[in-house]
Amino acid sequence: MDDDDRNREAMASAANAAYYDAFERKDFATMASLWEPSDRTVCTHPGWPPIHGTDKILQSYASIFNGPQTLQFILTNELVVADGTLAYVSIDENLVDESGSTSSTSGLNIFSWNDGRWLMVVHHASPIMSR
């Protein structure tokens, strides 16, 4: 891996961190700026059916952000791969809600290189079941 690959992976990791930061802060403007504005985007929140298209995805975040629940993300097991114009981040999302209850989801975020930065095209999170 050369320096350019490492730099693009670092940028993908930073874009991924910005997503979770915006989610925690319920920062809709930042969340909207992180998604590619297109119809090819897909988002699957835990337990939800897939949502297609950035407009509908952002509506889902507006709904979540306007709700009473506040979440803290403790992110672990991050794997970042950048290859050409696509990057993906596999990550464990360890969630803590305002009451202190915890749960974990497995997240997969896919980014597309757009005008010198990574924009999210796919977010998929599914619950991790205890064994």
Tab-separated table of N, CA, C and O in Angstrom:
chain	number	residue	atom	x	y	z
A	1	MET	N	0.848	-1.178	0.000
A	1	MET	CA	0.000	0.000	0.000
A	1	MET	C	0.892	1.239	0.000
A	1	MET	O	1.798	1.362	0.804
A	2	ASP	N	0.602	2.153	-0.914
A	2	ASP	CA	1.414	3.365	-0.993
A	2	ASP	C	0.791	4.496	-0.169
A	2	ASP	O	-0.290	4.351	0.408
A	3	ASP	N	1.486	5.635	-0.126
A	3	ASP	CA	1.019	6.766	0.675
A	3	ASP	C	-0.330	7.290	0.207
A	3	ASP	O	-1.160	7.705	1.019
A	4	ASP	N	-0.584	7.277	-1.111
A	4	ASP	CA	-1.860	7.753	-1.633
A	4	ASP	C	-3.008	6.878	-1.131
A	4	ASP	O	-4.054	7.390	-0.724
A	5	ASP	N	-2.810	5.550	-1.141
A	5	ASP	CA	-3.834	4.635	-0.637
A	5	ASP	C	-4.085	4.876	0.848
A	5	ASP	O	-5.234	4.908	1.296
A	6	ARG	N	-3.020	5.038	1.623
A	6	ARG	CA	-3.165	5.288	3.061
A	6	ARG	C	-3.913	6.603	3.303
A	6	ARG	O	-4.762	6.685	4.196
A	7	ASN	N	-3.601	7.627	2.509
A	7	ASN	CA	-4.264	8.916	2.659
A	7	ASN	C	-5.758	8.797	2.348
A	7	ASN	O	-6.598	9.334	3.066
A	8	ARG	N	-6.111	8.071	1.285
A	8	ARG	CA	-7.529	7.909	0.924
A	8	ARG	C	-8.269	7.093	1.982
A	8	ARG	O	-9.416	7.382	2.298
A	9	GLU	N	-7.596	6.104	2.559
A	9	GLU	CA	-8.224	5.334	3.637
A	9	GLU	C	-8.413	6.207	4.875
A	9	GLU	O	-9.441	6.131	5.549
A	10	ALA	N	-7.428	7.046	5.176
A	10	ALA	CA	-7.560	7.964	6.316
A	10	ALA	C	-8.721	8.930	6.085
A	10	ALA	O	-9.491	9.233	7.009
A	11	MET	N	-8.872	9.404	4.857
A	11	MET	CA	-9.979	10.311	4.534
A	11	MET	C	-11.326	9.586	4.636
A	11	MET	O	-12.321	10.169	5.083
A	12	ALA	N	-11.374	8.321	4.239
A	12	ALA	CA	-12.611	7.538	4.359
A	12	ALA	C	-12.947	7.319	5.831
A	12	ALA	O	-14.110	7.421	6.238
A	13	SER	N	-11.931	7.049	6.644
A	13	SER	CA	-12.146	6.890	8.081
A	13	SER	C	-12.673	8.183	8.688
A	13	SER	O	-13.582	8.169	9.528
A	14	ALA	N	-12.136	9.324	8.252
A	14	ALA	CA	-12.596	10.625	8.754
A	14	ALA	C	-14.042	10.901	8.324
A	14	ALA	O	-14.836	11.418	9.119
A	15	ALA	N	-14.400	10.552	7.097
A	15	ALA	CA	-15.782	10.730	6.633
A	15	ALA	C	-16.724	9.860	7.456
A	15	ALA	O	-17.829	10.274	7.820
A	16	ASN	N	-16.279	8.653	7.756
A	16	ASN	CA	-17.065	7.739	8.571
A	16	ASN	C	-17.274	8.310	9.983
A	16	ASN	O	-18.379	8.293	10.514
A	17	ALA	N	-16.200	8.831	10.571
A	17	ALA	CA	-16.293	9.433	11.908
A	17	ALA	C	-17.236	10.630	11.891
A	17	ALA	O	-18.013	10.843	12.836
A	18	ALA	N	-17.199	11.425	10.817
A	18	ALA	CA	-18.082	12.593	10.705
A	18	ALA	C	-19.551	12.161	10.679
A	18	ALA	O	-20.419	12.841	11.244
A	19	TYR	N	-19.833	11.025	10.042
A	19	TYR	CA	-21.202	10.501	10.002
A	19	TYR	C	-21.705	10.219	11.425
A	19	TYR	O	-22.797	10.663	11.805
A	20	TYR	N	-20.908	9.488	12.205
A	20	TYR	CA	-21.351	9.134	13.558
A	20	TYR	C	-21.414	10.354	14.469
A	20	TYR	O	-22.291	10.452	15.332
A	21	ASP	N	-20.513	11.303	14.270
A	21	ASP	CA	-20.540	12.543	15.045
A	21	ASP	C	-21.823	13.321	14.751
A	21	ASP	O	-22.494	13.805	15.669
A	22	ALA	N	-22.178	13.435	13.469
A	22	ALA	CA	-23.408	14.129	13.095
A	22	ALA	C	-24.626	13.420	13.679
A	22	ALA	O	-25.572	14.070	14.148
A	23	PHE	N	-24.596	12.094	13.675
A	23	PHE	CA	-25.710	11.319	14.226
A	23	PHE	C	-25.847	11.602	15.718
A	23	PHE	O	-26.945	11.897	16.207
A	24	GLU	N	-24.752	11.511	16.457
A	24	GLU	CA	-24.795	11.754	17.905
A	24	GLU	C	-25.306	13.151	18.231
A	24	GLU	O	-26.054	13.340	19.186
A	25	ARG	N	-24.892	14.144	17.466
A	25	ARG	CA	-25.268	15.541	17.736
A	25	ARG	C	-26.620	15.909	17.129
A	25	ARG	O	-27.089	17.023	17.319
A	26	LYS	N	-27.233	14.949	16.402
A	26	LYS	CA	-28.489	15.201	15.693
A	26	LYS	C	-28.336	16.435	14.799
A	26	LYS	O	-29.207	17.300	14.738
A	27	ASP	N	-27.237	16.485	14.092
A	27	ASP	CA	-26.879	17.616	13.234
A	27	ASP	C	-27.319	17.299	11.803
A	27	ASP	O	-26.576	16.686	11.032
A	28	PHE	N	-28.529	17.729	11.474
A	28	PHE	CA	-29.100	17.386	10.175
A	28	PHE	C	-28.311	17.990	9.013
A	28	PHE	O	-28.104	17.334	7.995
A	29	ALA	N	-27.881	19.243	9.146
A	29	ALA	CA	-27.158	19.899	8.042
A	29	ALA	C	-25.875	19.141	7.710
A	29	ALA	O	-25.564	18.914	6.534
A	30	THR	N	-25.140	18.748	8.728
A	30	THR	CA	-23.910	17.988	8.486
A	30	THR	C	-24.242	16.623	7.899
A	30	THR	O	-23.600	16.173	6.946
A	31	MET	N	-25.256	15.948	8.455
A	31	MET	CA	-25.647	14.636	7.931
A	31	MET	C	-25.980	14.756	6.447
A	31	MET	O	-25.526	13.942	5.631
A	32	ALA	N	-26.735	15.783	6.070
A	32	ALA	CA	-27.120	15.964	4.668
A	32	ALA	C	-25.894	16.179	3.782
A	32	ALA	O	-25.861	15.721	2.638
A	33	SER	N	-24.877	16.839	4.304
A	33	SER	CA	-23.677	17.126	3.510
A	33	SER	C	-22.801	15.893	3.316
A	33	SER	O	-21.922	15.884	2.452
A	34	LEU	N	-23.026	14.843	4.091
A	34	LEU	CA	-22.187	13.644	4.034
A	34	LEU	C	-22.676	12.618	3.011
A	34	LEU	O	-21.940	11.703	2.651
A	35	TRP	N	-23.917	12.751	2.562
A	35	TRP	CA	-24.508	11.799	1.627
A	35	TRP	C	-24.385	12.291	0.192
A	35	TRP	O	-24.557	13.472	-0.081
A	36	GLU	N	-24.116	11.372	-0.718
A	36	GLU	CA	-24.127	11.694	-2.138
A	36	GLU	C	-25.567	12.028	-2.541
A	36	GLU	O	-26.477	11.253	-2.255
A	37	PRO	N	-25.782	13.155	-3.206
A	37	PRO	CA	-27.144	13.508	-3.613
A	37	PRO	C	-27.535	12.755	-4.889
A	37	PRO	O	-27.298	13.225	-5.993
A	38	SER	N	-28.102	11.563	-4.714
A	38	SER	CA	-28.449	10.747	-5.883
A	38	SER	C	-29.553	9.754	-5.543
A	38	SER	O	-29.937	9.605	-4.382
A	39	ASP	N	-30.006	9.061	-6.555
A	39	ASP	CA	-31.008	8.015	-6.375
A	39	ASP	C	-30.369	6.649	-6.143
A	39	ASP	O	-31.082	5.683	-5.892
A	40	ARG	N	-29.036	6.563	-6.219
A	40	ARG	CA	-28.384	5.262	-6.035
A	40	ARG	C	-28.034	4.988	-4.578
A	40	ARG	O	-27.480	3.941	-4.258
A	41	THR	N	-28.348	5.906	-3.677
A	41	THR	CA	-28.024	5.721	-2.270
A	41	THR	C	-29.016	4.770	-1.606
A	41	THR	O	-30.176	4.677	-2.005
A	42	VAL	N	-28.530	4.067	-0.577
A	42	VAL	CA	-29.343	3.107	0.166
A	42	VAL	C	-28.992	3.214	1.644
A	42	VAL	O	-27.814	3.297	2.004
A	43	CYS	N	-30.008	3.173	2.493
A	43	CYS	CA	-29.795	3.190	3.940
A	43	CYS	C	-30.712	2.163	4.578
A	43	CYS	O	-31.914	2.152	4.301
A	44	THR	N	-30.143	1.316	5.425
A	44	THR	CA	-30.939	0.363	6.192
A	44	THR	C	-30.615	0.569	7.666
A	44	THR	O	-29.543	0.187	8.134
A	45	HIS	N	-31.543	1.227	8.370
A	45	HIS	CA	-31.425	1.365	9.819
A	45	HIS	C	-31.798	0.020	10.441
A	45	HIS	O	-32.597	-0.733	9.853
A	46	PRO	N	-31.272	-0.301	11.633
A	46	PRO	CA	-31.605	-1.591	12.257
A	46	PRO	C	-33.122	-1.791	12.375
A	46	PRO	O	-33.836	-0.944	12.906
A	47	GLY	N	-33.588	-2.898	11.824
A	47	GLY	CA	-35.003	-3.242	11.900
A	47	GLY	C	-35.887	-2.555	10.878
A	47	GLY	O	-37.086	-2.815	10.823
A	48	TRP	N	-35.323	-1.669	10.054
A	48	TRP	CA	-36.103	-0.950	9.042
A	48	TRP	C	-35.898	-1.624	7.690
A	48	TRP	O	-34.866	-2.234	7.436
A	49	PRO	N	-36.849	-1.457	6.782
A	49	PRO	CA	-36.594	-1.891	5.399
A	49	PRO	C	-35.618	-0.912	4.747
A	49	PRO	O	-35.464	0.226	5.207
A	50	PRO	N	-34.969	-1.327	3.673
A	50	PRO	CA	-34.045	-0.416	2.981
A	50	PRO	C	-34.767	0.825	2.459
A	50	PRO	O	-35.912	0.750	2.010
A	51	ILE	N	-34.072	1.953	2.545
A	51	ILE	CA	-34.577	3.226	2.039
A	51	ILE	C	-33.690	3.602	0.856
A	51	ILE	O	-32.459	3.617	0.984
A	52	HIS	N	-34.286	3.920	-0.277
A	52	HIS	CA	-33.543	4.238	-1.495
A	52	HIS	C	-33.697	5.713	-1.846
A	52	HIS	O	-34.807	6.243	-1.825
A	53	GLY	N	-32.590	6.343	-2.190
A	53	GLY	CA	-32.594	7.735	-2.615
A	53	GLY	C	-32.300	8.683	-1.457
A	53	GLY	O	-32.839	8.537	-0.365
A	54	THR	N	-31.432	9.645	-1.716
A	54	THR	CA	-30.964	10.538	-0.658
A	54	THR	C	-32.087	11.335	-0.024
A	54	THR	O	-32.108	11.517	1.198
A	55	ASP	N	-33.039	11.817	-0.804
A	55	ASP	CA	-34.134	12.599	-0.215
A	55	ASP	C	-34.884	11.793	0.841
A	55	ASP	O	-35.143	12.281	1.942
A	56	LYS	N	-35.238	10.562	0.525
A	56	LYS	CA	-35.960	9.712	1.481
A	56	LYS	C	-35.073	9.342	2.665
A	56	LYS	O	-35.545	9.272	3.808
A	57	ILE	N	-33.791	9.098	2.398
A	57	ILE	CA	-32.858	8.774	3.485
A	57	ILE	C	-32.777	9.935	4.460
A	57	ILE	O	-32.851	9.759	5.683
A	58	LEU	N	-32.645	11.153	3.939
A	58	LEU	CA	-32.551	12.316	4.817
A	58	LEU	C	-33.850	12.549	5.581
A	58	LEU	O	-33.823	12.990	6.735
A	59	GLN	N	-34.982	12.211	4.986
A	59	GLN	CA	-36.248	12.280	5.724
A	59	GLN	C	-36.216	11.336	6.924
A	59	GLN	O	-36.729	11.667	7.999
A	60	SER	N	-35.597	10.152	6.745
A	60	SER	CA	-35.528	9.204	7.857
A	60	SER	C	-34.659	9.760	8.987
A	60	SER	O	-34.996	9.615	10.161
A	61	TYR	N	-33.551	10.416	8.635
A	61	TYR	CA	-32.708	11.013	9.673
A	61	TYR	C	-33.424	12.173	10.363
A	61	TYR	O	-33.315	12.332	11.586
A	62	ALA	N	-34.166	12.974	9.609
A	62	ALA	CA	-34.928	14.064	10.227
A	62	ALA	C	-35.904	13.498	11.249
A	62	ALA	O	-36.042	14.032	12.358
A	63	SER	N	-36.561	12.403	10.896
A	63	SER	CA	-37.505	11.762	11.809
A	63	SER	C	-36.793	11.253	13.065
A	63	SER	O	-37.261	11.462	14.187
A	64	ILE	N	-35.670	10.595	12.869
A	64	ILE	CA	-34.900	10.079	14.018
A	64	ILE	C	-34.419	11.237	14.889
A	64	ILE	O	-34.539	11.204	16.119
A	65	PHE	N	-33.864	12.267	14.261
A	65	PHE	CA	-33.307	13.393	15.013
A	65	PHE	C	-34.389	14.168	15.765
A	65	PHE	O	-34.113	14.758	16.807
A	66	ASN	N	-35.606	14.193	15.237
A	66	ASN	CA	-36.695	14.899	15.907
A	66	ASN	C	-37.316	14.087	17.036
A	66	ASN	O	-38.130	14.617	17.789
A	67	GLY	N	-36.935	12.822	17.155
A	67	GLY	CA	-37.446	11.974	18.224
A	67	GLY	C	-36.721	12.229	19.536
A	67	GLY	O	-35.709	12.939	19.593
A	68	PRO	N	-37.213	11.638	20.601
A	68	PRO	CA	-36.649	11.900	21.927
A	68	PRO	C	-35.328	11.174	22.214
A	68	PRO	O	-34.580	11.588	23.098
A	69	GLN	N	-35.042	10.111	21.474
A	69	GLN	CA	-33.882	9.287	21.800
A	69	GLN	C	-32.569	9.958	21.401
A	69	GLN	O	-32.438	10.512	20.310
A	70	THR	N	-31.620	9.895	22.314
A	70	THR	CA	-30.261	10.355	22.050
A	70	THR	C	-29.344	9.149	22.173
A	70	THR	O	-29.458	8.379	23.122
A	71	LEU	N	-28.448	8.993	21.206
A	71	LEU	CA	-27.542	7.851	21.205
A	71	LEU	C	-26.094	8.306	21.240
A	71	LEU	O	-25.736	9.315	20.628
A	72	GLN	N	-25.278	7.528	21.942
A	72	GLN	CA	-23.832	7.689	21.897
A	72	GLN	C	-23.292	6.445	21.194
A	72	GLN	O	-23.701	5.320	21.492
A	73	PHE	N	-22.386	6.658	20.250
A	73	PHE	CA	-21.757	5.548	19.535
A	73	PHE	C	-20.358	5.332	20.075
A	73	PHE	O	-19.553	6.262	20.114
A	74	ILE	N	-20.075	4.107	20.481
A	74	ILE	CA	-18.708	3.703	20.809
A	74	ILE	C	-18.317	2.735	19.688
A	74	ILE	O	-18.859	1.631	19.588
A	75	LEU	N	-17.419	3.199	18.829
A	75	LEU	CA	-17.096	2.461	17.605
A	75	LEU	C	-15.870	1.588	17.818
A	75	LEU	O	-14.850	2.048	18.341
A	76	THR	N	-15.985	0.328	17.402
A	76	THR	CA	-14.876	-0.615	17.547
A	76	THR	C	-14.738	-1.444	16.273
A	76	THR	O	-15.636	-1.477	15.432
A	77	ASN	N	-13.621	-2.116	16.161
A	77	ASN	CA	-13.349	-3.053	15.064
A	77	ASN	C	-13.508	-2.420	13.688
A	77	ASN	O	-14.079	-3.023	12.777
A	78	GLU	N	-12.975	-1.215	13.532
A	78	GLU	CA	-13.080	-0.526	12.240
A	78	GLU	C	-12.124	-1.147	11.226
A	78	GLU	O	-10.951	-1.346	11.507
A	79	LEU	N	-12.652	-1.459	10.065
A	79	LEU	CA	-11.857	-1.904	8.920
A	79	LEU	C	-12.182	-0.961	7.775
A	79	LEU	O	-13.347	-0.825	7.383
A	80	VAL	N	-11.158	-0.276	7.254
A	80	VAL	CA	-11.339	0.691	6.174
A	80	VAL	C	-10.601	0.190	4.942
A	80	VAL	O	-9.418	-0.163	5.020
A	81	VAL	N	-11.292	0.168	3.815
A	81	VAL	CA	-10.678	-0.212	2.545
A	81	VAL	C	-11.076	0.835	1.511
A	81	VAL	O	-12.261	1.134	1.351
A	82	ALA	N	-10.074	1.404	0.845
A	82	ALA	CA	-10.323	2.360	-0.238
A	82	ALA	C	-9.696	1.785	-1.503
A	82	ALA	O	-8.536	1.388	-1.496
A	83	ASP	N	-10.500	1.731	-2.557
A	83	ASP	CA	-10.026	1.158	-3.813
A	83	ASP	C	-10.615	1.975	-4.963
A	83	ASP	O	-11.809	1.862	-5.252
A	84	GLY	N	-9.792	2.814	-5.540
A	84	GLY	CA	-10.279	3.640	-6.644
A	84	GLY	C	-11.271	4.671	-6.162
A	84	GLY	O	-10.994	5.451	-5.260
A	85	THR	N	-12.474	4.633	-6.729
A	85	THR	CA	-13.484	5.635	-6.398
A	85	THR	C	-14.489	5.150	-5.350
A	85	THR	O	-15.468	5.839	-5.071
A	86	LEU	N	-14.253	3.966	-4.781
A	86	LEU	CA	-15.116	3.455	-3.717
A	86	LEU	C	-14.299	3.106	-2.486
A	86	LEU	O	-13.155	2.667	-2.583
A	87	ALA	N	-14.916	3.310	-1.327
A	87	ALA	CA	-14.314	2.904	-0.058
A	87	ALA	C	-15.420	2.310	0.798
A	87	ALA	O	-16.593	2.680	0.663
A	88	TYR	N	-15.034	1.373	1.658
A	88	TYR	CA	-16.018	0.869	2.612
A	88	TYR	C	-15.410	0.807	3.996
A	88	TYR	O	-14.201	0.679	4.159
A	89	VAL	N	-16.300	0.942	4.973
A	89	VAL	CA	-15.906	0.859	6.372
A	89	VAL	C	-16.840	-0.144	7.033
A	89	VAL	O	-18.057	0.024	7.029
A	90	SER	N	-16.251	-1.192	7.576
A	90	SER	CA	-16.985	-2.152	8.388
A	90	SER	C	-16.680	-1.790	9.838
A	90	SER	O	-15.508	-1.573	10.192
A	91	ILE	N	-17.721	-1.710	10.664
A	91	ILE	CA	-17.514	-1.208	12.020
A	91	ILE	C	-18.564	-1.770	12.971
A	91	ILE	O	-19.692	-2.037	12.556
A	92	ASP	N	-18.180	-1.979	14.214
A	92	ASP	CA	-19.147	-2.334	15.249
A	92	ASP	C	-19.616	-1.045	15.906
A	92	ASP	O	-18.801	-0.230	16.353
A	93	GLU	N	-20.927	-0.856	15.927
A	93	GLU	CA	-21.545	0.310	16.530
A	93	GLU	C	-22.091	-0.111	17.901
A	93	GLU	O	-23.113	-0.779	17.986
A	94	ASN	N	-21.382	0.248	18.948
A	94	ASN	CA	-21.824	-0.062	20.304
A	94	ASN	C	-22.579	1.159	20.807
A	94	ASN	O	-22.008	2.241	20.947
A	95	LEU	N	-23.869	0.990	21.015
A	95	LEU	CA	-24.767	2.109	21.290
A	95	LEU	C	-25.111	2.205	22.765
A	95	LEU	O	-25.385	1.189	23.413
A	96	VAL	N	-25.123	3.431	23.265
A	96	VAL	CA	-25.556	3.716	24.631
A	96	VAL	C	-26.642	4.776	24.527
A	96	VAL	O	-26.415	5.839	23.940
A	97	ASP	N	-27.830	4.477	25.074
A	97	ASP	CA	-28.893	5.481	25.023
A	97	ASP	C	-28.886	6.318	26.299
A	97	ASP	O	-28.066	6.112	27.194
A	98	GLU	N	-29.807	7.285	26.373
A	98	GLU	CA	-29.813	8.229	27.490
A	98	GLU	C	-30.053	7.568	28.840
A	98	GLU	O	-29.679	8.105	29.873
A	99	SER	N	-30.648	6.368	28.852
A	99	SER	CA	-30.879	5.662	30.113
A	99	SER	C	-29.693	4.787	30.512
A	99	SER	O	-29.697	4.205	31.582
A	100	GLY	N	-28.696	4.701	29.629
A	100	GLY	CA	-27.532	3.855	29.904
A	100	GLY	C	-27.644	2.457	29.331
A	100	GLY	O	-26.733	1.652	29.465
A	101	SER	N	-28.779	2.149	28.683
A	101	SER	CA	-28.935	0.837	28.051
A	101	SER	C	-27.990	0.735	26.859
A	101	SER	O	-27.731	1.722	26.170
A	102	THR	N	-27.495	-0.467	26.632
A	102	THR	CA	-26.541	-0.678	25.550
A	102	THR	C	-27.046	-1.724	24.564
A	102	THR	O	-27.831	-2.604	24.913
A	103	SER	N	-26.585	-1.606	23.353
A	103	SER	CA	-26.831	-2.597	22.315
A	103	SER	C	-25.711	-2.450	21.297
A	103	SER	O	-24.972	-1.469	21.311
A	104	SER	N	-25.596	-3.430	20.425
A	104	SER	CA	-24.553	-3.373	19.401
A	104	SER	C	-25.139	-3.711	18.043
A	104	SER	O	-26.001	-4.584	17.913
A	105	THR	N	-24.654	-2.988	17.045
A	105	THR	CA	-25.010	-3.270	15.665
A	105	THR	C	-23.730	-3.372	14.852
A	105	THR	O	-22.690	-2.810	15.222
A	106	SER	N	-23.830	-4.093	13.774
A	106	SER	CA	-22.727	-4.188	12.826
A	106	SER	C	-23.038	-3.223	11.695
A	106	SER	O	-24.110	-3.298	11.086
A	107	GLY	N	-22.129	-2.301	11.444
A	107	GLY	CA	-22.361	-1.296	10.416
A	107	GLY	C	-21.464	-1.502	9.205
A	107	GLY	O	-20.310	-1.922	9.339
A	108	LEU	N	-22.015	-1.225	8.046
A	108	LEU	CA	-21.247	-1.213	6.812
A	108	LEU	C	-21.591	0.073	6.084
A	108	LEU	O	-22.755	0.333	5.779
A	109	ASN	N	-20.573	0.899	5.866
A	109	ASN	CA	-20.741	2.181	5.202
A	109	ASN	C	-19.898	2.190	3.939
A	109	ASN	O	-18.714	1.857	3.984
A	110	ILE	N	-20.516	2.558	2.827
A	110	ILE	CA	-19.826	2.604	1.545
A	110	ILE	C	-19.829	4.048	1.073
A	110	ILE	O	-20.860	4.731	1.126
A	111	PHE	N	-18.661	4.485	0.617
A	111	PHE	CA	-18.461	5.866	0.188
A	111	PHE	C	-18.015	5.889	-1.270
A	111	PHE	O	-17.313	4.993	-1.728
A	112	SER	N	-18.385	6.960	-1.962
A	112	SER	CA	-17.967	7.197	-3.337
A	112	SER	C	-17.142	8.477	-3.374
A	112	SER	O	-17.486	9.460	-2.706
A	113	TRP	N	-16.061	8.469	-4.163
A	113	TRP	CA	-15.188	9.634	-4.282
A	113	TRP	C	-15.860	10.668	-5.172
A	113	TRP	O	-16.187	10.395	-6.319
A	114	ASN	N	-16.132	11.845	-4.627
A	114	ASN	CA	-16.837	12.916	-5.328
A	114	ASN	C	-16.119	14.233	-5.096
A	114	ASN	O	-16.069	14.704	-3.949
A	115	ASP	N	-15.583	14.821	-6.151
A	115	ASP	CA	-14.962	16.147	-6.060
A	115	ASP	C	-13.975	16.269	-4.899
A	115	ASP	O	-14.019	17.230	-4.134
A	116	GLY	N	-13.116	15.273	-4.759
A	116	GLY	CA	-12.053	15.353	-3.761
A	116	GLY	C	-12.432	14.971	-2.347
A	116	GLY	O	-11.686	15.245	-1.407
A	117	ARG	N	-13.608	14.327	-2.183
A	117	ARG	CA	-13.988	13.859	-0.842
A	117	ARG	C	-14.891	12.639	-0.947
A	117	ARG	O	-15.486	12.372	-1.990
A	118	TRP	N	-14.965	11.907	0.140
A	118	TRP	CA	-15.802	10.722	0.200
A	118	TRP	C	-17.215	11.115	0.625
A	118	TRP	O	-17.400	11.799	1.627
A	119	LEU	N	-18.220	10.655	-0.128
A	119	LEU	CA	-19.619	10.846	0.228
A	119	LEU	C	-20.276	9.481	0.392
A	119	LEU	O	-20.021	8.553	-0.384
A	120	MET	N	-21.135	9.364	1.394
A	120	MET	CA	-21.779	8.093	1.687
A	120	MET	C	-22.793	7.750	0.604
A	120	MET	O	-23.567	8.608	0.171
A	121	VAL	N	-22.767	6.497	0.163
A	121	VAL	CA	-23.771	5.993	-0.773
A	121	VAL	C	-24.564	4.838	-0.161
A	121	VAL	O	-25.673	4.555	-0.601
A	122	VAL	N	-23.999	4.176	0.855
A	122	VAL	CA	-24.706	3.084	1.529
A	122	VAL	C	-24.380	3.115	3.017
A	122	VAL	O	-23.216	3.242	3.402
A	123	HIS	N	-25.427	3.019	3.824
A	123	HIS	CA	-25.267	2.734	5.259
A	123	HIS	C	-26.181	1.565	5.558
A	123	HIS	O	-27.368	1.592	5.217
A	124	HIS	N	-25.616	0.537	6.158
A	124	HIS	CA	-26.406	-0.625	6.563
A	124	HIS	C	-25.997	-0.992	7.979
A	124	HIS	O	-24.812	-1.168	8.251
A	125	ALA	N	-26.960	-1.084	8.869
A	125	ALA	CA	-26.673	-1.496	10.241
A	125	ALA	C	-27.650	-2.591	10.631
A	125	ALA	O	-28.846	-2.478	10.369
A	126	SER	N	-27.126	-3.642	11.238
A	126	SER	CA	-28.012	-4.707	11.701
A	126	SER	C	-27.578	-5.128	13.101
A	126	SER	O	-26.402	-5.083	13.448
A	127	PRO	N	-28.560	-5.499	13.911
A	127	PRO	CA	-28.263	-5.864	15.300
A	127	PRO	C	-27.325	-7.055	15.396
A	127	PRO	O	-27.369	-7.961	14.564
A	128	ILE	N	-26.467	-7.014	16.393
A	128	ILE	CA	-25.610	-8.152	16.720
A	128	ILE	C	-26.306	-8.899	17.850
A	128	ILE	O	-26.548	-8.332	18.919
A	129	MET	N	-26.671	-10.123	17.590
A	129	MET	CA	-27.382	-10.921	18.582
A	129	MET	C	-26.390	-11.575	19.543
A	129	MET	O	-25.319	-12.006	19.124
A	130	SER	N	-26.735	-11.622	20.815
A	130	SER	CA	-25.884	-12.318	21.787
A	130	SER	C	-25.992	-13.820	21.565
A	130	SER	O	-27.039	-14.320	21.223
A	131	ARG	N	-24.883	-14.474	21.774
A	131	ARG	CA	-24.894	-15.931	21.602
A	131	ARG	C	-24.826	-16.607	22.930
A	131	ARG	O	-24.239	-16.191	23.837
